[in-house]
Amino acid sequence: MESAITVKGQATIPKPIREHLGLQPGDRVKFFVHPDGSVVLLPKRSASAARGMVKSRKPRPVTTEEMSVAIAEGALRRNRRRRHR
């Protein structure tokens, strides 16, 4: 596939490439130049576009008893460190 460069430095991205990348009018793209001189074009996605791509791992609820134990253990560790100074 080929594309010509206009006087303004613009090029048309061929339709099969736009479809492959899921590009729509107004979308932004990023260009990356590799050390070997090759160039990669990738769609620039907003952070909100990535929402839902990764399954979240919701932590299980913690009981008040578990919180109390954790607080007590933290206090013990802090007190031990103070005594060893």
GROMACS .gro file of C-alpha atoms in nm:
model
   85
    1MET     CA    1   0.000   0.000   0.000
    2GLU     CA    2   0.124   0.344  -0.085
    3SER     CA    3   0.034   0.695   0.012
    4ALA     CA    4   0.155   1.026  -0.132
    5ILE     CA    5   0.275   1.315   0.083
    6THR     CA    6   0.103   1.649   0.020
    7VAL     CA    7   0.271   1.988   0.012
    8LYS     CA    8   0.157   2.033   0.374
    9GLY     CA    9   0.336   1.710   0.475
   10GLN     CA   10   0.013   1.515   0.514
   11ALA     CA   11  -0.049   1.158   0.403
   12THR     CA   12  -0.365   0.954   0.372
   13ILE     CA   13  -0.368   0.636   0.578
   14PRO     CA   14  -0.506   0.361   0.354
   15LYS     CA   15  -0.851   0.231   0.449
   16PRO     CA   16  -0.737  -0.125   0.535
   17ILE     CA   17  -0.482   0.020   0.780
   18ARG     CA   18  -0.738   0.257   0.937
   19GLU     CA   19  -0.980  -0.033   0.979
   20HIS     CA   20  -0.710  -0.256   1.127
   21LEU     CA   21  -0.617   0.012   1.383
   22GLY     CA   22  -0.978   0.109   1.444
   23LEU     CA   23  -0.911   0.471   1.348
   24GLN     CA   24  -1.197   0.715   1.302
   25PRO     CA   25  -1.189   1.073   1.167
   26GLY     CA   26  -1.038   1.300   1.434
   27ASP     CA   27  -0.842   1.022   1.606
   28ARG     CA   28  -0.478   1.089   1.688
   29VAL     CA   29  -0.184   0.865   1.605
   30LYS     CA   30   0.170   0.835   1.736
   31PHE     CA   31   0.480   0.763   1.529
   32PHE     CA   32   0.776   0.574   1.669
   33VAL     CA   33   1.111   0.565   1.489
   34HIS     CA   34   1.318   0.255   1.564
   35PRO     CA   35   1.700   0.255   1.561
   36ASP     CA   36   1.698   0.057   1.235
   37GLY     CA   37   1.504   0.341   1.068
   38SER     CA   38   1.168   0.166   1.053
   39VAL     CA   39   0.863   0.365   1.164
   40VAL     CA   40   0.563   0.234   1.356
   41LEU     CA   41   0.226   0.408   1.361
   42LEU     CA   42  -0.004   0.341   1.656
   43PRO     CA   43  -0.337   0.489   1.756
   44LYS     CA   44  -0.312   0.724   2.052
   45ARG     CA   45  -0.576   0.620   2.302
   46SER     CA   46  -0.694   0.823   2.597
   47ALA     CA   47  -0.679   0.676   2.945
   48SER     CA   48  -1.057   0.650   2.948
   49ALA     CA   49  -1.043   0.434   2.633
   50ALA     CA   50  -0.842   0.178   2.828
   51ARG     CA   51  -1.112   0.148   3.095
   52GLY     CA   52  -1.235  -0.208   3.119
   53MET     CA   53  -0.943  -0.362   2.927
   54VAL     CA   54  -0.797  -0.517   3.240
   55LYS     CA   55  -1.013  -0.715   3.476
   56SER     CA   56  -1.001  -0.554   3.817
   57ARG     CA   57  -0.913  -0.762   4.118
   58LYS     CA   58  -1.135  -0.633   4.391
   59PRO     CA   59  -0.994  -0.718   4.730
   60ARG     CA   60  -1.222  -0.910   4.959
   61PRO     CA   61  -1.384  -0.709   5.236
   62VAL     CA   62  -1.188  -0.695   5.560
   63THR     CA   63  -1.363  -0.760   5.888
   64THR     CA   64  -1.331  -0.526   6.185
   65GLU     CA   65  -1.160  -0.809   6.373
   66GLU     CA   66  -0.893  -0.837   6.099
   67MET     CA   67  -0.846  -0.458   6.111
   68SER     CA   68  -0.800  -0.467   6.487
   69VAL     CA   69  -0.540  -0.743   6.461
   70ALA     CA   70  -0.350  -0.553   6.189
   71ILE     CA   71  -0.353  -0.234   6.398
   72ALA     CA   72  -0.226  -0.420   6.703
   73GLU     CA   73   0.052  -0.589   6.505
   74GLY     CA   74   0.157  -0.255   6.357
   75ALA     CA   75   0.168  -0.097   6.700
   76LEU     CA   76   0.382  -0.384   6.834
   77ARG     CA   77   0.629  -0.351   6.545
   78ARG     CA   78   0.652   0.024   6.594
   79ASN     CA   79   0.714  -0.016   6.968
   80ARG     CA   80   0.986  -0.279   6.908
   81ARG     CA   81   1.167  -0.046   6.669
   82ARG     CA   82   1.155   0.238   6.922
   83ARG     CA   83   1.304   0.019   7.195
   84HIS     CA   84   1.592  -0.097   6.972
   85ARG     CA   85   1.709   0.253   6.885
   0.00000   0.00000   0.00000
